[in-house]
């Protein structure tokens, strides 16, 4: 494989380890990907069922746009790779990260009747690509969870078409997806959205703005 | 001792250190075991009273099915080894892990009147062995705590007979037991159940669904 | 650059890494500075947009009192450097640290109608420079957030003139600033104020003293 | 100094680093001690004002029963050494640890009107020296905070005389003291009491058993 792949695989493993330490990828949950090349599409992707706290670069898979393994690797691509591929192709993202945190799980359910979480007026929002001020309202859409990945990929594609400014979305009682032009930006977006979701969740309890 | 034992002992010490860092094995609480061989049964088991954050592989004990030390080792087997042996023999588990977390302690008491915690509809459940979808209801039975280990082992045996699909159980105001075919799977199950118990505990406070 | 700068840059990177691990500098948020020399003023400052968990000493910028880079370095000074420079010049601080924690964000909003947070009667207050007893009332002023940095620097200057005993201030829905004679003291002040804000936030929920 | 002192100093520094990482010794708060010899009394003690996350063994002071430094060391003994000396002399403790955690601070205030915290029926209690069962009621006395250390030492002495079975005490809005026959046991006691205080604090919020 190319040098690019190995560097990207090392980066994915490092992010996985850090997020696992924060409790965002427990129990082999979540997955991480980054684009190696566009034409034809090749994506470096964490394998199904791996312990993210001990993920080694050599476990990272290389997949194509149909979620088939490129080359001679072992390991099984996650079914959720289809969602990563969708985000990469539709938005031109260079990296996609998916976390299962306590707070994203709770809020993905709590705000599901509203269809999304509105995050507004926090300085932290400025860290999202293209947001110049805290006077910004980020809408994080919530999509119902499903095990039918091709169908879910379609639903997500439609949702992202309706919310073109979104920097992420939540799967209900499942987790958070975010992305970026590259792995560093995707990591930044996850950290920001996880921070803001926890802030909102803890504020709910103080203000008792229970819906 | 066999190479197998040494590798298993190293694995148990690594899991112990990681769980201690998360606050799931504070104050020498909890214990960890894995099967070395079945016939005759030999189990690698953390010793009584050890600081799990500093557990060294050479402290891991080798015990038989009667909780007697095999060979010339020092160290004292924990009385709770009887519960590990029971789970290993009754379910054929290859590893058993027992944690004392804040949230498993709180929920083991809060839901004790219902006899268990129902965990339903979370994607995270898919990480439990044999669960293909989030549309699954996991019943985590709660057993009253006791210092009479042989009697407690019997009660747990009966409880697991009644709830054959369970991936773990709670001892009231005491902690969580889970297991797996091997250490990696048992670790995955503990991480998943701890995550889900914390999620449920924190949701209770937001939704005020206090029973 | 001088030996002094390199040592200070190493110290800033170490503090950044530690605070990032605690979740106080997620998503490239926050910034850190320390004075290298007074006449003319030279400040070592974290660059804009850096991942604080991976900040390397060689990324630290050297800026003057007008937020211009001194020497041949790359990197872009943060607009918020103006606030650091203001604190350094007005208070004679030797180091200024700015964190974005969950609890400082929540309380900066919750207490904004009162114009500040009163922290009173905690032993932890004794760790603030010049405070000899827990029988002390610290007033942490809250300033409305803004993207107009020169104007915000003026407002902060006025606020600090009105509250000369303050060891820090909050920007609403943004974060905490604190400082000290040197980096070690500024770090101590941040740890103390973060601890006390979390203590107050969690107490609110138990006592239901919701305003 | 003796080999014993160096080994003890290394142990104190390691415990300090671990507790600081957990947020129990932020902002130079808290202190740690262990007996080097009894006749005449010599105690290894953390110095005043040190960052516990970076405490080095060579910073540990050697003090006598009057809180005077033994030998040629630099550093300033903490005024709170008097409390450590009192516990060592009155109870024969071999090590004394004092932490400032969020939860011990909150509960030390919340339960102050009752004069203490009753901790009952948790398996975790079995880790306290001499407690054979979870069917134990631990009374953790709460003492009003003061800056008059000799007077506070007397009050604590009286309180411990009244509660001879106690494994620790709280100073109101200040922190937790616990001890043991040696450093390992004192560390175990702190971990257990911190765990139980957090469990009780979080349970309060769910059950709304607000007094």
Coordinates of C-alpha atoms in Angstrom, one line a residue, chain C residues 125-201:
Chain C
X125 CA -10.0 29.4 47.6
X126 CA -6.8 29.5 49.7
X127 CA -4.9 28.3 46.7
X128 CA -5.6 31.7 44.9
X129 CA -2.7 34.1 45.3
X130 CA -3.1 36.3 48.3
X131 CA -6.1 34.6 49.8
X132 CA -5.1 33.5 53.4
X133 CA -8.4 31.8 54.4
X134 CA -11.4 30.0 53.2
X135 CA -13.5 32.9 54.6
X136 CA -13.1 34.7 51.4
X137 CA -15.6 35.7 48.7
X138 CA -14.2 35.5 45.2
X139 CA -16.2 37.4 42.6
X140 CA -15.7 36.0 39.1
X141 CA -17.1 38.6 36.7
X142 CA -19.0 37.5 33.6
X143 CA -18.5 39.5 30.4
X144 CA -20.7 39.2 27.4
X145 CA -19.1 37.4 24.5
X146 CA -18.1 39.2 21.4
X147 CA -16.1 38.7 18.2
X148 CA -14.9 42.3 18.2
X149 CA -11.6 41.7 20.0
X150 CA -10.4 45.2 20.4
X151 CA -13.7 46.2 22.0
X152 CA -13.8 43.1 24.1
X153 CA -10.3 43.9 25.4
X154 CA -11.6 47.3 26.4
X155 CA -14.6 45.8 28.2
X156 CA -12.4 43.3 30.0
X157 CA -10.0 46.1 31.0
X158 CA -12.9 48.1 32.5
X159 CA -14.3 45.0 34.3
X160 CA -10.9 44.2 35.8
X161 CA -10.6 47.8 36.9
X162 CA -13.9 47.4 38.8
X163 CA -12.9 44.1 40.3
X164 CA -9.3 44.5 41.1
X165 CA -9.2 41.5 43.5
X166 CA -10.5 39.0 40.8
X167 CA -8.3 36.1 39.9
X168 CA -10.2 35.4 36.7
X169 CA -13.2 36.2 34.6
X170 CA -15.8 34.4 32.5
X171 CA -16.8 35.1 28.9
X172 CA -20.5 34.2 28.6
X173 CA -21.1 30.8 26.9
X174 CA -17.4 30.9 26.0
X175 CA -14.9 30.2 28.7
X176 CA -12.7 31.1 31.7
X177 CA -9.6 33.3 31.8
X178 CA -7.2 33.2 34.7
X179 CA -3.6 34.3 35.1
X180 CA -0.6 34.3 37.5
X181 CA 2.8 35.7 38.2
X182 CA 4.1 32.7 36.2
X183 CA 2.8 29.7 34.4
X184 CA 2.8 27.4 37.4
X185 CA 0.6 30.0 39.3
X186 CA -1.7 30.5 36.4
X187 CA -2.2 26.7 36.0
X188 CA -2.9 26.5 39.7
X189 CA -5.5 29.2 39.4
X190 CA -7.3 27.5 36.5
X191 CA -7.4 24.2 38.3
X192 CA -8.8 25.9 41.4
X193 CA -11.5 27.9 39.5
X194 CA -12.5 24.9 37.3
X195 CA -12.8 22.8 40.5
X196 CA -15.0 25.4 42.2
X197 CA -17.2 26.0 39.2
X198 CA -17.9 22.3 38.9
X199 CA -18.5 22.1 42.6
X200 CA -21.0 24.9 42.4
X201 CA -22.7 23.6 39.3

